[in-house]
PDB file of C-alpha atoms in Angstrom:
ATOM      1  CA  MET A  11     -28.570  -6.418 -62.826  1.00 55.00           C
ATOM      2  CA  LYS A  12     -26.437  -9.459 -63.572  1.00 56.00           C
ATOM      3  CA  GLN A  13     -29.389 -11.677 -62.727  1.00 57.00           C
ATOM      4  CA  ILE A  14     -31.737  -9.928 -65.187  1.00 58.00           C
ATOM      5  CA  SER A  15     -29.047 -10.006 -67.857  1.00 59.00           C
ATOM      6  CA  LEU A  16     -28.533 -13.752 -67.365  1.00 59.00           C
ATOM      7  CA  GLN A  17     -32.303 -14.365 -67.297  1.00 59.00           C
ATOM      8  CA  ASN A  18     -32.706 -12.487 -70.576  1.00 59.00           C
ATOM      9  CA  GLU A  19     -29.866 -14.496 -72.117  1.00 61.00           C
ATOM     10  CA  LEU A  20     -31.528 -17.749 -71.029  1.00 59.00           C
ATOM     11  CA  ARG A  21     -34.883 -16.594 -72.429  1.00 58.00           C
ATOM     12  CA  PHE A  22     -33.262 -15.746 -75.736  1.00 55.00           C
ATOM     13  CA  GLN A  23     -31.523 -19.124 -75.943  1.00 57.00           C
ATOM     14  CA  GLN A  24     -34.678 -21.043 -75.029  1.00 54.00           C
ATOM     15  CA  GLY A  25     -37.214 -19.138 -77.080  1.00 50.00           C
ATOM     16  CA  ASP A  26     -38.509 -16.927 -74.206  1.00 45.00           C
ATOM     17  CA  ALA A  27     -39.411 -19.894 -71.986  1.00 43.00           C
ATOM     18  CA  LEU A  28     -37.451 -20.218 -68.760  1.00 42.00           C
ATOM     19  CA  LYS A  29     -37.840 -23.594 -67.137  1.00 44.00           C
ATOM     20  CA  GLU A  30     -37.887 -24.171 -63.389  1.00 42.00           C
ATOM     21  CA  ASN A  31     -34.468 -25.839 -63.411  1.00 42.00           C
ATOM     22  CA  ASP A  32     -32.908 -22.813 -65.122  1.00 41.00           C
ATOM     23  CA  ALA A  33     -33.728 -20.403 -62.283  1.00 43.00           C
ATOM     24  CA  LEU A  34     -30.659 -18.602 -61.033  1.00 51.00           C
ATOM     25  CA  SER A  35     -29.349 -19.637 -57.633  1.00 58.00           C
ATOM     26  CA  VAL A  36     -26.643 -18.732 -55.150  1.00 61.00           C
ATOM     27  CA  ARG A  37     -24.453 -21.475 -56.625  1.00 62.00           C
ATOM     28  CA  GLY A  38     -24.921 -20.049 -60.111  1.00 62.00           C
ATOM     29  CA  ALA A  39     -24.044 -16.549 -58.926  1.00 63.00           C
ATOM     30  CA  GLU A  40     -20.877 -17.872 -57.272  1.00 66.00           C
ATOM     31  CA  SER A  41     -19.547 -18.574 -60.757  1.00 70.00           C
ATOM     32  CA  LEU A  42     -19.575 -14.787 -61.266  1.00 71.00           C
ATOM     33  CA  GLY A  43     -16.935 -14.471 -58.537  1.00 75.00           C
ATOM     34  CA  ILE A  44     -19.239 -13.222 -55.785  1.00 76.00           C
ATOM     35  CA  ASP A  45     -19.049 -14.642 -52.255  1.00 81.00           C
ATOM     36  CA  LYS A  46     -22.078 -16.553 -50.875  1.00 82.00           C
ATOM     37  CA  SER A  47     -22.513 -14.154 -47.954  1.00 85.00           C
ATOM     38  CA  GLU A  48     -22.456 -11.130 -50.288  1.00 85.00           C
ATOM     39  CA  ILE A  49     -25.078 -12.802 -52.480  1.00 80.00           C
ATOM     40  CA  SER A  50     -27.301 -13.553 -49.487  1.00 82.00           C
ATOM     41  CA  LEU A  51     -27.065  -9.994 -48.139  1.00 87.00           C
ATOM     42  CA  SER A  52     -27.708  -8.551 -51.581  1.00 83.00           C
ATOM     43  CA  LEU A  53     -30.749 -10.788 -52.123  1.00 82.00           C
ATOM     44  CA  ASN A  54     -32.175  -9.776 -48.737  1.00 87.00           C
ATOM     45  CA  ARG A  55     -31.665  -6.070 -49.503  1.00 89.00           C
ATOM     46  CA  SER A  56     -33.210  -6.551 -52.945  1.00 87.00           C
ATOM     47  CA  LEU A  57     -36.254  -8.320 -51.485  1.00 88.00           C
ATOM     48  CA  ASP A  58     -36.674  -5.607 -48.830  1.00 92.00           C
ATOM     49  CA  SER A  59     -36.482  -2.800 -51.392  1.00 90.00           C
ATOM     50  CA  GLY A  60     -38.648  -4.488 -54.034  1.00 90.00           C
ATOM     51  CA  LEU A  61     -35.842  -4.942 -56.577  1.00 88.00           C
ATOM     52  CA  ALA A  62     -36.422  -8.692 -56.252  1.00 87.00           C
ATOM     53  CA  LEU A  63     -39.642 -10.601 -55.681  1.00 87.00           C
ATOM     54  CA  LYS A  64     -40.278 -13.964 -54.100  1.00 84.00           C
ATOM     55  CA  TYR A  65     -41.074 -16.461 -56.812  1.00 77.00           C
ATOM     56  CA  LEU A  66     -43.957 -18.904 -56.463  1.00 69.00           C
ATOM     57  CA  GLN A  67     -41.470 -21.573 -55.411  1.00 68.00           C
ATOM     58  CA  PRO A  68     -40.018 -20.891 -51.931  1.00 68.00           C
ATOM     59  CA  GLY A  69     -36.412 -19.788 -51.860  1.00 65.00           C
ATOM     60  CA  ARG A  70     -36.261 -18.668 -55.502  1.00 76.00           C
ATOM     61  CA  PRO A  71     -36.280 -14.873 -55.797  1.00 81.00           C
ATOM     62  CA  VAL A  72     -36.544 -13.254 -59.211  1.00 82.00           C
ATOM     63  CA  ALA A  73     -35.504  -9.781 -60.244  1.00 83.00           C
ATOM     64  CA  SER A  74     -38.280  -7.220 -60.646  1.00 87.00           C
ATOM     65  CA  SER A  75     -37.541  -5.804 -64.082  1.00 86.00           C
ATOM     66  CA  ARG A  76     -39.898  -2.868 -63.576  1.00 90.00           C
ATOM     67  CA  ALA A  77     -38.379  -1.827 -60.229  1.00 90.00           C
ATOM     68  CA  LEU A  78     -34.831  -2.302 -61.515  1.00 87.00           C
ATOM     69  CA  CYS A  79     -35.470  -0.210 -64.636  1.00 88.00           C
ATOM     70  CA  ASP A  80     -37.089   2.491 -62.485  1.00 90.00           C
ATOM     71  CA  PHE A  81     -34.033   2.474 -60.207  1.00 88.00           C
ATOM     72  CA  MET A  82     -31.645   2.672 -63.151  1.00 84.00           C
ATOM     73  CA  LEU A  83     -33.537   5.568 -64.737  1.00 84.00           C
ATOM     74  CA  SER A  84     -34.171   7.569 -61.578  1.00 88.00           C
ATOM     75  CA  GLY A  85     -31.846   6.517 -58.778  1.00 88.00           C
ATOM     76  CA  LEU A  86     -28.522   5.385 -60.196  1.00 83.00           C
ATOM     77  CA  LYS A  87     -27.216   8.939 -60.583  1.00 82.00           C
ATOM     78  CA  TYR A  88     -27.627   9.450 -56.811  1.00 88.00           C
ATOM     79  CA  VAL A  89     -25.817   6.238 -55.901  1.00 85.00           C
ATOM     80  CA  PHE A  90     -22.888   6.723 -58.293  1.00 83.00           C
ATOM     81  CA  SER A  91     -22.585  10.481 -58.731  1.00 83.00           C
ATOM     82  CA  VAL A  92     -20.036  11.689 -61.272  1.00 82.00           C
ATOM     83  CA  HIS A  93     -17.876  14.756 -60.744  1.00 87.00           C
ATOM     84  CA  PRO A  94     -15.939  15.486 -63.952  1.00 89.00           C
ATOM     85  CA  GLY A  95     -12.364  16.579 -63.323  1.00 91.00           C
ATOM     86  CA  PRO A  96      -9.734  18.411 -65.356  1.00 94.00           C
ATOM     87  CA  LEU A  97      -9.005  17.878 -69.053  1.00 94.00           C
ATOM     88  CA  LEU A  98      -6.683  14.884 -69.469  1.00 93.00           C
ATOM     89  CA  CYS A  99      -5.861  12.201 -72.002  1.00 94.00           C
ATOM     90  CA  GLY A 100      -7.466   8.860 -71.387  1.00 93.00           C
ATOM     91  CA  LEU A 101      -9.852   6.180 -72.570  1.00 91.00           C
ATOM     92  CA  PRO A 102     -13.311   7.296 -73.725  1.00 89.00           C
ATOM     93  CA  THR A 103     -16.137   6.247 -71.417  1.00 86.00           C
ATOM     94  CA  SER A 104     -19.752   7.004 -70.634  1.00 79.00           C
ATOM     95  CA  PHE A 105     -21.647   8.112 -73.746  1.00 78.00           C
ATOM     96  CA  TYR A 106     -18.428   8.118 -75.786  1.00 81.00           C
ATOM     97  CA  ALA A 107     -17.335   4.555 -75.030  1.00 81.00           C
ATOM     98  CA  PRO A 108     -16.674   2.592 -78.234  1.00 82.00           C
ATOM     99  CA  VAL A 109     -19.434   0.111 -77.318  1.00 83.00           C
ATOM    100  CA  LEU A 110     -22.044   2.915 -77.310  1.00 81.00           C
ATOM    101  CA  GLN A 111     -20.702   4.764 -80.349  1.00 77.00           C
ATOM    102  CA  GLY A 112     -23.614   5.729 -82.580  1.00 77.00           C
ATOM    103  CA  ARG A 113     -26.240   4.233 -80.235  1.00 80.00           C
ATOM    104  CA  LEU A 114     -26.772   7.177 -77.897  1.00 74.00           C
ATOM    105  CA  ILE A 115     -27.078  10.825 -78.754  1.00 74.00           C
ATOM    106  CA  TYR A 116     -25.818  13.080 -76.017  1.00 73.00           C
ATOM    107  CA  GLN A 117     -24.106  16.411 -76.317  1.00 75.00           C
ATOM    108  CA  ILE A 118     -21.593  17.624 -73.764  1.00 77.00           C
ATOM    109  CA  GLU A 119     -18.755  20.075 -74.240  1.00 80.00           C
ATOM    110  CA  TYR A 120     -15.945  17.566 -73.646  1.00 84.00           C
ATOM    111  CA  GLN A 121     -15.932  13.784 -73.760  1.00 86.00           C
ATOM    112  CA  TYR A 122     -15.611  11.861 -70.495  1.00 88.00           C
ATOM    113  CA  VAL A 123     -12.457   9.801 -70.207  1.00 92.00           C
ATOM    114  CA  TRP A 124     -10.879   7.466 -67.709  1.00 91.00           C
ATOM    115  CA  PRO A 125      -7.398   8.872 -67.105  1.00 92.00           C
ATOM    116  CA  HIS A 126      -4.830   6.505 -68.611  1.00 91.00           C
ATOM    117  CA  ALA A 127      -1.222   6.943 -69.712  1.00 90.00           C
ATOM    118  CA  GLU A 128      -1.886   5.201 -73.037  1.00 91.00           C
ATOM    119  CA  GLY A 129      -5.173   7.001 -73.689  1.00 90.00           C
ATOM    120  CA  ASN A 130      -5.408   8.935 -76.939  1.00 89.00           C
ATOM    121  CA  VAL A 131      -8.602  10.962 -76.334  1.00 90.00           C
ATOM    122  CA  LYS A 132      -8.644  14.322 -74.574  1.00 92.00           C
ATOM    123  CA  GLY A 133     -11.584  14.904 -72.279  1.00 92.00           C
ATOM    124  CA  GLN A 134     -12.823  15.535 -68.765  1.00 92.00           C
ATOM    125  CA  ALA A 135     -11.511  12.960 -66.324  1.00 93.00           C
ATOM    126  CA  ILE A 136     -13.933  10.800 -64.369  1.00 91.00           C
ATOM    127  CA  GLU A 137     -12.831   8.074 -62.019  1.00 86.00           C
ATOM    128  CA  PRO A 138     -13.989   4.497 -62.760  1.00 82.00           C
ATOM    129  CA  LEU A 139     -16.190   2.816 -60.132  1.00 78.00           C
ATOM    130  CA  VAL A 140     -13.727  -0.053 -59.799  1.00 74.00           C
ATOM    131  CA  LYS A 141      -9.994   0.133 -60.478  1.00 69.00           C
TER     132      LYS A 141
END
């Protein structure tokens, strides 16, 4: 997902024309704080599953936008299942996160919140993927 996001950013900056030298590489992904071995394993899994495709130039995989979007729409809920907990005070998340305010329309009985001592919104607690 980070790769597609960075590719889209590059396209936007360069008028929708990615040049060969701008292709993302293991070295470029290292700047995101990911270890080389993790990147290699992830790329191999992505190529095996079809989330990435081998580019015309050897050794330069590219993300398959279609497969990734299909995975996000259909499969993500199975990989990261959410089990709302009790009503607590916390920070709004999911559809009620400040970044998504007014962009998504979704109706649930209580907001989803990340439990936090300084949170000022009451809602059903869900645990963040990474703490």
